[in-house]
Structure formats: C-alpha cells, structure tokens
Amino acid sequence: MQYNRVEICGINTSKLKVLKEDEKLELFRIMKEGTPTQKKKAREDMINGNLRLVLSVIQRFTNRGESCDDLFQVGCIGLIKAIDNFNSDLDVKFSTYGVPMIIGEVRRYLRDYNYIRVSRSMRDTAYKAMQVKERLINETGREPTVEEIAKELDMKREDVVMALEAIVAPISLNEPVFSDSNDTIYVMDQISDKNDDTNWIEEISLREAISKLSSREKKILNMRFFQGKTQMEVSSEIGISQAQVSRIEKGALSQIRKEI
C-alpha cells in the first residue's frame, strides 16, 4: 500500500488534510466550550484532520493479509474514541494519546476476528509477552530470548511459545516464498502430498516386500514397529531369545530393502 495516493474506503488519501497542533487545540476548545452545532462541526473537523494519523498507524498491519479498507475503518473507530476521551488540558500532544488508542483498536480487531479462534487467556499471555519483549529491547538494546520473557512473566517457556505462536496470522497456500524471474515457488509447493503417485508406488512396493516375509518375521516386525514393543518384550512373548529377535528383525528389514 502506497502512502501518497491510495483509495481507501472511497477516500483519496493523498488529499487528506493534516492539522497543526494549534488547530487541534482550537478544535478541542470549541468541542468543550462551543454551541452544540459548533461542537459537532469541530468534532467532524478533528476526525477528518487526523485520518492521515490512522493511515500511518495501519501501515504496520498491512502484511497480515487483512483488507486495507477494514483496517482503516477500525483505525477510525480508535481515532474517534481517542478524540472523545482526550483531555486537552494536559500538556500532551493528541497524537501521543491517539496512536496507542488506534493501535489498540486494530489489535483487538485482529485478535477477535482472526480466522483461527484462540482462547482469551492464551491471547492475553501472548500480548503480555510482546509487551515484556518490547520493554526488554528498550532496556537492553537487544532481542530477548524466550527464556528471559518467560522468567519476567513467571511462566514456563513452553506456555509462552505456544501463546505467541497461537496469535500468528495464518499464511495462505498461495503466498510466494521465492521468486526467480518467472519461476515462483509458493507455500503449497513446499507441502508434500501423501496421495501423490510416488508415495502410492512406494506403498505398493512395501506391501509386496512384506508379503514375501515368513509369518514369524511379519509378527516380529508388527510387534516391534506397530505395537512399539522392545526386543525383550517380543522375545518373552514369542518364546525365543532377544538375540534371535534381533537377528530375525535385521534379516527381515534387509530383505525388504532389497525388494524395494
């Protein structure tokens, strides 16, 4: 998404007005002291004069595959909330107050309308972890490890990792991962298909090779690799030594390899 000339929600963003600080303060004064008509007009001017602020904020969220129109509308809701709740008597710029409000509104939207539903407790853990991460980066000047974040939260490393992975936006199978001239590789190209011809042929070959084994060899392989039993357990159940089980197993596997 370009910043200078883009149509979002039917608005040409290159023509958006930008208010100066003294203009914002004057509009807030009118919203506080003016007549109902003046207050309404000042509020509308304040909203229209800060749409570029919304546009600048949603830039950081445009790589999630969300519609720019949707993000812009959600950002405008955050802007309106910021305008309605801003205290102009404090020595704080409106943008300092407004930006976190807009970001919070967009993040809530992405969290609540994600394609994959994630429990609220896990989402809360993830956002706390991200806050700790940002704080540690500012304090240490480097990227903190997961262990450091988990220690700050007094949580297990596995819980932090699971929470952070849960809020990652899903990737489309049509997402390009590499492009060289006209040859583009997509995510779907890197996912194996268990039903492709190669796997089908290999499965038939394996079945034919196993069919040529003796009943004892088949039983031992079944107990070892499908039932998960140890050689000692197999030897005890069949009534032969563990050394014999090992020899039969190796011989059967060797024969299967030759057949395949």
PDB file of C-alpha atoms in Angstrom:
ATOM      1  CA  MET A   1       0.000   0.000   0.000  1.00  0.00           C
ATOM      2  CA  GLN A   2       1.480   3.315  -1.016  1.00  0.00           C
ATOM      3  CA  TYR A   3       1.252   6.269   1.302  1.00  0.00           C
ATOM      4  CA  ASN A   4       0.795   9.154  -1.151  1.00  0.00           C
ATOM      5  CA  ARG A   5      -2.079   8.194  -3.449  1.00  0.00           C
ATOM      6  CA  VAL A   6      -4.312   5.334  -2.403  1.00  0.00           C
ATOM      7  CA  GLU A   7      -8.083   4.931  -2.457  1.00  0.00           C
ATOM      8  CA  ILE A   8      -9.249   3.623   0.929  1.00  0.00           C
ATOM      9  CA  CYS A   9     -12.952   3.474   1.711  1.00  0.00           C
ATOM     10  CA  GLY A  10     -13.523   5.763  -1.270  1.00  0.00           C
ATOM     11  CA  ILE A  11     -11.124   8.397   0.086  1.00  0.00           C
ATOM     12  CA  ASN A  12      -8.120   9.641  -1.870  1.00  0.00           C
ATOM     13  CA  THR A  13      -5.524   9.551   0.891  1.00  0.00           C
ATOM     14  CA  SER A  14      -3.235  11.985  -0.934  1.00  0.00           C
ATOM     15  CA  LYS A  15      -5.808  14.737  -0.322  1.00  0.00           C
ATOM     16  CA  LEU A  16      -6.261  14.155   3.386  1.00  0.00           C
ATOM     17  CA  LYS A  17      -5.865  17.302   5.463  1.00  0.00           C
ATOM     18  CA  VAL A  18      -3.255  17.447   8.222  1.00  0.00           C
ATOM     19  CA  LEU A  19      -3.988  19.683  11.207  1.00  0.00           C
ATOM     20  CA  LYS A  20      -1.340  21.661  13.059  1.00  0.00           C
ATOM     21  CA  GLU A  21      -1.116  21.408  16.844  1.00  0.00           C
ATOM     22  CA  ASP A  22      -2.611  24.850  17.427  1.00  0.00           C
ATOM     23  CA  GLU A  23      -5.513  23.961  15.106  1.00  0.00           C
ATOM     24  CA  LYS A  24      -6.171  20.782  17.079  1.00  0.00           C
ATOM     25  CA  LEU A  25      -6.166  22.678  20.369  1.00  0.00           C
ATOM     26  CA  GLU A  26      -8.614  25.211  18.967  1.00  0.00           C
ATOM     27  CA  LEU A  27     -10.956  22.459  17.795  1.00  0.00           C
ATOM     28  CA  PHE A  28     -10.810  20.819  21.219  1.00  0.00           C
ATOM     29  CA  ARG A  29     -11.608  24.203  22.815  1.00  0.00           C
ATOM     30  CA  ILE A  30     -14.672  24.572  20.597  1.00  0.00           C
ATOM     31  CA  MET A  31     -15.742  20.975  21.352  1.00  0.00           C
ATOM     32  CA  LYS A  32     -15.584  21.901  25.031  1.00  0.00           C
ATOM     33  CA  GLU A  33     -16.993  25.437  25.057  1.00  0.00           C
ATOM     34  CA  GLY A  34     -18.932  25.922  21.800  1.00  0.00           C
ATOM     35  CA  THR A  35     -22.583  25.557  20.954  1.00  0.00           C
ATOM     36  CA  PRO A  36     -23.949  22.093  20.077  1.00  0.00           C
ATOM     37  CA  THR A  37     -23.663  22.909  16.367  1.00  0.00           C
ATOM     38  CA  GLN A  38     -20.111  24.220  16.781  1.00  0.00           C
ATOM     39  CA  LYS A  39     -19.122  21.189  18.848  1.00  0.00           C
ATOM     40  CA  LYS A  40     -20.447  18.807  16.191  1.00  0.00           C
ATOM     41  CA  LYS A  41     -18.616  20.675  13.403  1.00  0.00           C
ATOM     42  CA  ALA A  42     -15.358  20.821  15.405  1.00  0.00           C
ATOM     43  CA  ARG A  43     -15.538  17.086  16.137  1.00  0.00           C
ATOM     44  CA  GLU A  44     -16.021  16.277  12.438  1.00  0.00           C
ATOM     45  CA  ASP A  45     -13.107  18.554  11.504  1.00  0.00           C
ATOM     46  CA  MET A  46     -10.957  16.880  14.152  1.00  0.00           C
ATOM     47  CA  ILE A  47     -11.755  13.430  12.762  1.00  0.00           C
ATOM     48  CA  ASN A  48     -11.147  14.436   9.137  1.00  0.00           C
ATOM     49  CA  GLY A  49      -7.952  16.243  10.089  1.00  0.00           C
ATOM     50  CA  ASN A  50      -6.429  13.136  11.685  1.00  0.00           C
ATOM     51  CA  LEU A  51      -7.238  10.476   9.100  1.00  0.00           C
ATOM     52  CA  ARG A  52      -3.598  10.536   7.981  1.00  0.00           C
ATOM     53  CA  LEU A  53      -2.695   9.547  11.530  1.00  0.00           C
ATOM     54  CA  VAL A  54      -4.879   6.471  11.105  1.00  0.00           C
ATOM     55  CA  LEU A  55      -3.267   5.767   7.747  1.00  0.00           C
ATOM     56  CA  SER A  56       0.239   5.953   9.215  1.00  0.00           C
ATOM     57  CA  VAL A  57      -0.699   3.539  12.019  1.00  0.00           C
ATOM     58  CA  ILE A  58      -2.267   0.816   9.855  1.00  0.00           C
ATOM     59  CA  GLN A  59       0.880   0.609   7.696  1.00  0.00           C
ATOM     60  CA  ARG A  60       2.413  -1.781  10.233  1.00  0.00           C
ATOM     61  CA  PHE A  61      -0.555  -4.173   9.980  1.00  0.00           C
ATOM     62  CA  THR A  62      -0.922  -4.396   6.187  1.00  0.00           C
ATOM     63  CA  ASN A  63       1.292  -7.506   5.845  1.00  0.00           C
ATOM     64  CA  ARG A  64      -1.245  -9.724   7.651  1.00  0.00           C
ATOM     65  CA  GLY A  65      -3.448 -10.197   4.611  1.00  0.00           C
ATOM     66  CA  GLU A  66      -6.258  -8.043   6.022  1.00  0.00           C
ATOM     67  CA  SER A  67      -8.249  -5.645   3.850  1.00  0.00           C
ATOM     68  CA  CYS A  68      -6.829  -2.122   3.995  1.00  0.00           C
ATOM     69  CA  ASP A  69     -10.382  -0.762   3.964  1.00  0.00           C
ATOM     70  CA  ASP A  70     -11.281  -2.846   7.034  1.00  0.00           C
ATOM     71  CA  LEU A  71      -8.145  -1.813   8.913  1.00  0.00           C
ATOM     72  CA  PHE A  72      -8.743   1.842   8.042  1.00  0.00           C
ATOM     73  CA  GLN A  73     -12.332   1.737   9.299  1.00  0.00           C
ATOM     74  CA  VAL A  74     -11.284   0.031  12.531  1.00  0.00           C
ATOM     75  CA  GLY A  75      -8.495   2.583  12.936  1.00  0.00           C
ATOM     76  CA  CYS A  76     -11.045   5.379  12.520  1.00  0.00           C
ATOM     77  CA  ILE A  77     -13.051   3.911  15.392  1.00  0.00           C
ATOM     78  CA  GLY A  78      -9.939   4.105  17.551  1.00  0.00           C
ATOM     79  CA  LEU A  79      -9.390   7.693  16.393  1.00  0.00           C
ATOM     80  CA  ILE A  80     -12.947   8.696  17.336  1.00  0.00           C
ATOM     81  CA  LYS A  81     -12.566   7.091  20.772  1.00  0.00           C
ATOM     82  CA  ALA A  82      -9.308   8.985  21.251  1.00  0.00           C
ATOM     83  CA  ILE A  83     -10.919  12.306  20.273  1.00  0.00           C
ATOM     84  CA  ASP A  84     -13.899  11.773  22.576  1.00  0.00           C
ATOM     85  CA  ASN A  85     -11.709  10.839  25.553  1.00  0.00           C
ATOM     86  CA  PHE A  86      -8.737  13.190  25.098  1.00  0.00           C
ATOM     87  CA  ASN A  87      -8.090  15.714  27.865  1.00  0.00           C
ATOM     88  CA  SER A  88      -6.847  18.862  26.132  1.00  0.00           C
ATOM     89  CA  ASP A  89      -5.973  20.456  29.496  1.00  0.00           C
ATOM     90  CA  LEU A  90      -2.993  18.119  29.858  1.00  0.00           C
ATOM     91  CA  ASP A  91       0.326  19.066  28.287  1.00  0.00           C
ATOM     92  CA  VAL A  92       0.247  16.127  25.870  1.00  0.00           C
ATOM     93  CA  LYS A  93       0.068  16.101  22.078  1.00  0.00           C
ATOM     94  CA  PHE A  94      -3.049  14.466  20.695  1.00  0.00           C
ATOM     95  CA  SER A  95      -1.006  12.084  18.529  1.00  0.00           C
ATOM     96  CA  THR A  96       0.790  10.802  21.647  1.00  0.00           C
ATOM     97  CA  TYR A  97      -2.584   9.788  23.055  1.00  0.00           C
ATOM     98  CA  GLY A  98      -4.276   8.874  19.789  1.00  0.00           C
ATOM     99  CA  VAL A  99      -1.734   6.492  18.277  1.00  0.00           C
ATOM    100  CA  PRO A 100      -1.903   3.888  21.104  1.00  0.00           C
ATOM    101  CA  MET A 101      -5.714   4.093  21.000  1.00  0.00           C
ATOM    102  CA  ILE A 102      -5.762   3.407  17.252  1.00  0.00           C
ATOM    103  CA  ILE A 103      -3.218   0.586  17.578  1.00  0.00           C
ATOM    104  CA  GLY A 104      -5.234  -0.966  20.408  1.00  0.00           C
ATOM    105  CA  GLU A 105      -8.424  -0.904  18.363  1.00  0.00           C
ATOM    106  CA  VAL A 106      -6.724  -2.544  15.368  1.00  0.00           C
ATOM    107  CA  ARG A 107      -5.124  -5.209  17.552  1.00  0.00           C
ATOM    108  CA  ARG A 108      -8.465  -6.024  19.167  1.00  0.00           C
ATOM    109  CA  TYR A 109      -9.995  -6.390  15.739  1.00  0.00           C
ATOM    110  CA  LEU A 110      -7.220  -8.725  14.562  1.00  0.00           C
ATOM    111  CA  ARG A 111      -7.483 -10.705  17.776  1.00  0.00           C
ATOM    112  CA  ASP A 112     -11.272 -11.080  17.873  1.00  0.00           C
ATOM    113  CA  TYR A 113     -11.802 -11.685  14.147  1.00  0.00           C
ATOM    114  CA  ASN A 114      -8.873 -13.973  13.489  1.00  0.00           C
ATOM    115  CA  TYR A 115      -9.608 -16.975  11.254  1.00  0.00           C
ATOM    116  CA  ILE A 116      -8.341 -19.279  13.984  1.00  0.00           C
ATOM    117  CA  ARG A 117     -10.102 -18.912  17.330  1.00  0.00           C
ATOM    118  CA  VAL A 118      -7.678 -18.623  20.218  1.00  0.00           C
ATOM    119  CA  SER A 119      -8.708 -18.655  23.880  1.00  0.00           C
ATOM    120  CA  ARG A 120      -8.715 -15.298  25.624  1.00  0.00           C
ATOM    121  CA  SER A 121      -6.245 -16.440  28.294  1.00  0.00           C
ATOM    122  CA  MET A 122      -3.763 -17.501  25.610  1.00  0.00           C
ATOM    123  CA  ARG A 123      -4.210 -14.207  23.741  1.00  0.00           C
ATOM    124  CA  ASP A 124      -3.644 -12.283  26.969  1.00  0.00           C
ATOM    125  CA  THR A 125      -0.468 -14.270  27.621  1.00  0.00           C
ATOM    126  CA  ALA A 126       0.771 -13.525  24.107  1.00  0.00           C
ATOM    127  CA  TYR A 127       0.184  -9.782  24.409  1.00  0.00           C
ATOM    128  CA  LYS A 128       1.834  -9.667  27.833  1.00  0.00           C
ATOM    129  CA  ALA A 129       4.810 -11.488  26.315  1.00  0.00           C
ATOM    130  CA  MET A 130       5.012  -8.947  23.487  1.00  0.00           C
ATOM    131  CA  GLN A 131       4.887  -6.068  25.961  1.00  0.00           C
ATOM    132  CA  VAL A 132       7.696  -7.642  28.008  1.00  0.00           C
ATOM    133  CA  LYS A 133       9.673  -8.192  24.809  1.00  0.00           C
ATOM    134  CA  GLU A 134       9.381  -4.524  23.797  1.00  0.00           C
ATOM    135  CA  ARG A 135      10.373  -3.395  27.293  1.00  0.00           C
ATOM    136  CA  LEU A 136      13.430  -5.666  27.387  1.00  0.00           C
ATOM    137  CA  ILE A 137      14.503  -4.473  23.941  1.00  0.00           C
ATOM    138  CA  ASN A 138      14.356  -0.874  25.162  1.00  0.00           C
ATOM    139  CA  GLU A 139      16.223  -1.727  28.362  1.00  0.00           C
ATOM    140  CA  THR A 140      18.945  -3.985  26.935  1.00  0.00           C
ATOM    141  CA  GLY A 141      19.145  -2.861  23.303  1.00  0.00           C
ATOM    142  CA  ARG A 142      18.871  -6.431  22.048  1.00  0.00           C
ATOM    143  CA  GLU A 143      16.282  -9.083  21.245  1.00  0.00           C
ATOM    144  CA  PRO A 144      15.399 -11.021  24.441  1.00  0.00           C
ATOM    145  CA  THR A 145      15.288 -14.815  24.475  1.00  0.00           C
ATOM    146  CA  VAL A 146      12.084 -16.722  25.122  1.00  0.00           C
ATOM    147  CA  GLU A 147      13.579 -17.866  28.437  1.00  0.00           C
ATOM    148  CA  GLU A 148      14.065 -14.237  29.527  1.00  0.00           C
ATOM    149  CA  ILE A 149      10.473 -13.350  28.607  1.00  0.00           C
ATOM    150  CA  ALA A 150       9.149 -16.429  30.407  1.00  0.00           C
ATOM    151  CA  LYS A 151      11.171 -15.514  33.515  1.00  0.00           C
ATOM    152  CA  GLU A 152       9.721 -11.995  33.543  1.00  0.00           C
ATOM    153  CA  LEU A 153       6.203 -13.422  33.305  1.00  0.00           C
ATOM    154  CA  ASP A 154       6.976 -16.191  35.814  1.00  0.00           C
ATOM    155  CA  MET A 155       5.726 -18.749  33.304  1.00  0.00           C
ATOM    156  CA  LYS A 156       7.002 -21.873  31.611  1.00  0.00           C
ATOM    157  CA  ARG A 157       8.917 -21.384  28.369  1.00  0.00           C
ATOM    158  CA  GLU A 158       6.563 -23.789  26.562  1.00  0.00           C
ATOM    159  CA  ASP A 159       3.470 -21.769  27.573  1.00  0.00           C
ATOM    160  CA  VAL A 160       4.982 -18.537  26.245  1.00  0.00           C
ATOM    161  CA  VAL A 161       5.998 -20.144  22.949  1.00  0.00           C
ATOM    162  CA  MET A 162       2.552 -21.704  22.490  1.00  0.00           C
ATOM    163  CA  ALA A 163       0.792 -18.391  23.189  1.00  0.00           C
ATOM    164  CA  LEU A 164       2.968 -16.420  20.770  1.00  0.00           C
ATOM    165  CA  GLU A 165       2.541 -18.999  18.023  1.00  0.00           C
ATOM    166  CA  ALA A 166      -1.235 -19.060  18.557  1.00  0.00           C
ATOM    167  CA  ILE A 167      -1.702 -15.410  17.534  1.00  0.00           C
ATOM    168  CA  VAL A 168       0.449 -15.592  14.417  1.00  0.00           C
ATOM    169  CA  ALA A 169      -1.694 -14.881  11.370  1.00  0.00           C
ATOM    170  CA  PRO A 170      -2.224 -17.931   9.121  1.00  0.00           C
ATOM    171  CA  ILE A 171      -0.332 -17.973   5.820  1.00  0.00           C
ATOM    172  CA  SER A 172      -2.105 -18.506   2.526  1.00  0.00           C
ATOM    173  CA  LEU A 173      -1.063 -21.530   0.458  1.00  0.00           C
ATOM    174  CA  ASN A 174      -0.713 -19.079  -2.433  1.00  0.00           C
ATOM    175  CA  GLU A 175       1.831 -16.989  -0.528  1.00  0.00           C
ATOM    176  CA  PRO A 176       5.054 -16.715  -2.617  1.00  0.00           C
ATOM    177  CA  VAL A 177       8.188 -17.755  -0.726  1.00  0.00           C
ATOM    178  CA  PHE A 178      10.710 -17.388  -3.557  1.00  0.00           C
ATOM    179  CA  SER A 179      10.706 -15.810  -6.977  1.00  0.00           C
ATOM    180  CA  ASP A 180      13.378 -16.012  -9.661  1.00  0.00           C
ATOM    181  CA  SER A 181      12.327 -14.278 -12.872  1.00  0.00           C
ATOM    182  CA  ASN A 182       9.133 -16.085 -13.946  1.00  0.00           C
ATOM    183  CA  ASP A 183       9.698 -19.080 -11.698  1.00  0.00           C
ATOM    184  CA  THR A 184       7.809 -18.522  -8.409  1.00  0.00           C
ATOM    185  CA  ILE A 185       7.620 -21.018  -5.538  1.00  0.00           C
ATOM    186  CA  TYR A 186       4.532 -20.858  -3.336  1.00  0.00           C
ATOM    187  CA  VAL A 187       3.848 -22.291   0.119  1.00  0.00           C
ATOM    188  CA  MET A 188       1.759 -25.090  -1.404  1.00  0.00           C
ATOM    189  CA  ASP A 189       4.787 -26.193  -3.438  1.00  0.00           C
ATOM    190  CA  GLN A 190       6.657 -26.989  -0.221  1.00  0.00           C
ATOM    191  CA  ILE A 191       3.901 -29.168   1.236  1.00  0.00           C
ATOM    192  CA  SER A 192       4.149 -32.840   0.428  1.00  0.00           C
ATOM    193  CA  ASP A 193       1.123 -34.755  -0.813  1.00  0.00           C
ATOM    194  CA  LYS A 194       0.681 -38.152   0.760  1.00  0.00           C
ATOM    195  CA  ASN A 195      -1.554 -39.140  -2.125  1.00  0.00           C
ATOM    196  CA  ASP A 196       0.889 -38.430  -4.947  1.00  0.00           C
ATOM    197  CA  ASP A 197       1.966 -41.149  -7.390  1.00  0.00           C
ATOM    198  CA  THR A 198       5.416 -41.609  -5.856  1.00  0.00           C
ATOM    199  CA  ASN A 199       4.087 -42.395  -2.371  1.00  0.00           C
ATOM    200  CA  TRP A 200       1.417 -44.682  -3.851  1.00  0.00           C
ATOM    201  CA  ILE A 201       4.014 -46.721  -5.757  1.00  0.00           C
ATOM    202  CA  GLU A 202       6.293 -46.901  -2.707  1.00  0.00           C
ATOM    203  CA  GLU A 203       3.410 -48.164  -0.571  1.00  0.00           C
ATOM    204  CA  ILE A 204       2.635 -50.952  -3.065  1.00  0.00           C
ATOM    205  CA  SER A 205       6.327 -51.940  -3.211  1.00  0.00           C
ATOM    206  CA  LEU A 206       6.498 -52.051   0.577  1.00  0.00           C
ATOM    207  CA  ARG A 207       3.400 -54.240   0.828  1.00  0.00           C
ATOM    208  CA  GLU A 208       4.758 -56.654  -1.782  1.00  0.00           C
ATOM    209  CA  ALA A 209       8.093 -56.894   0.026  1.00  0.00           C
ATOM    210  CA  ILE A 210       6.381 -57.581   3.377  1.00  0.00           C
ATOM    211  CA  SER A 211       4.136 -60.237   1.787  1.00  0.00           C
ATOM    212  CA  LYS A 212       7.249 -62.260   0.943  1.00  0.00           C
ATOM    213  CA  LEU A 213       8.327 -62.488   4.592  1.00  0.00           C
ATOM    214  CA  SER A 214       7.610 -65.501   6.784  1.00  0.00           C
ATOM    215  CA  SER A 215       4.784 -65.365   9.302  1.00  0.00           C
ATOM    216  CA  ARG A 216       7.294 -65.117  12.169  1.00  0.00           C
ATOM    217  CA  GLU A 217       9.134 -62.207  10.505  1.00  0.00           C
ATOM    218  CA  LYS A 218       5.834 -60.383   9.891  1.00  0.00           C
ATOM    219  CA  LYS A 219       4.791 -60.906  13.509  1.00  0.00           C
ATOM    220  CA  ILE A 220       8.084 -59.641  14.894  1.00  0.00           C
ATOM    221  CA  LEU A 221       8.056 -56.507  12.683  1.00  0.00           C
ATOM    222  CA  ASN A 222       4.440 -55.837  13.619  1.00  0.00           C
ATOM    223  CA  MET A 223       5.185 -56.116  17.342  1.00  0.00           C
ATOM    224  CA  ARG A 224       8.351 -54.011  17.055  1.00  0.00           C
ATOM    225  CA  PHE A 225       7.263 -51.168  14.771  1.00  0.00           C
ATOM    226  CA  PHE A 226       3.455 -51.023  15.022  1.00  0.00           C
ATOM    227  CA  GLN A 227       2.900 -52.072  18.636  1.00  0.00           C
ATOM    228  CA  GLY A 228       6.098 -50.375  19.848  1.00  0.00           C
ATOM    229  CA  LYS A 229       7.382 -53.306  21.869  1.00  0.00           C
ATOM    230  CA  THR A 230      11.044 -53.812  22.778  1.00  0.00           C
ATOM    231  CA  GLN A 231      13.058 -56.802  21.579  1.00  0.00           C
ATOM    232  CA  MET A 232      12.982 -58.201  25.122  1.00  0.00           C
ATOM    233  CA  GLU A 233       9.165 -57.984  25.223  1.00  0.00           C
ATOM    234  CA  VAL A 234       8.923 -59.664  21.812  1.00  0.00           C
ATOM    235  CA  SER A 235      11.310 -62.446  22.823  1.00  0.00           C
ATOM    236  CA  SER A 236       9.323 -63.093  26.020  1.00  0.00           C
ATOM    237  CA  GLU A 237       6.002 -63.261  24.163  1.00  0.00           C
ATOM    238  CA  ILE A 238       7.211 -65.422  21.270  1.00  0.00           C
ATOM    239  CA  GLY A 239       9.423 -67.651  23.381  1.00  0.00           C
ATOM    240  CA  ILE A 240      12.819 -67.061  21.755  1.00  0.00           C
ATOM    241  CA  SER A 241      15.933 -65.212  22.870  1.00  0.00           C
ATOM    242  CA  GLN A 242      16.417 -61.468  22.402  1.00  0.00           C
ATOM    243  CA  ALA A 243      19.423 -62.222  20.171  1.00  0.00           C
ATOM    244  CA  GLN A 244      17.216 -64.315  17.877  1.00  0.00           C
ATOM    245  CA  VAL A 245      14.624 -61.497  17.712  1.00  0.00           C
ATOM    246  CA  SER A 246      17.368 -59.057  16.769  1.00  0.00           C
ATOM    247  CA  ARG A 247      18.738 -61.389  14.068  1.00  0.00           C
ATOM    248  CA  ILE A 248      15.280 -62.068  12.552  1.00  0.00           C
ATOM    249  CA  GLU A 249      14.407 -58.360  12.628  1.00  0.00           C
ATOM    250  CA  LYS A 250      17.602 -57.328  10.857  1.00  0.00           C
ATOM    251  CA  GLY A 251      17.207 -60.078   8.270  1.00  0.00           C
ATOM    252  CA  ALA A 252      13.592 -59.078   7.537  1.00  0.00           C
ATOM    253  CA  LEU A 253      14.481 -55.386   7.169  1.00  0.00           C
ATOM    254  CA  SER A 254      17.392 -56.261   4.915  1.00  0.00           C
ATOM    255  CA  GLN A 255      15.111 -58.337   2.682  1.00  0.00           C
ATOM    256  CA  ILE A 256      12.551 -55.526   2.462  1.00  0.00           C
ATOM    257  CA  ARG A 257      15.253 -53.050   1.389  1.00  0.00           C
ATOM    258  CA  LYS A 258      16.397 -55.392  -1.352  1.00  0.00           C
ATOM    259  CA  GLU A 259      12.856 -55.871  -2.633  1.00  0.00           C
ATOM    260  CA  ILE A 260      12.141 -52.096  -2.686  1.00  0.00           C
TER     261      ILE A 260
END
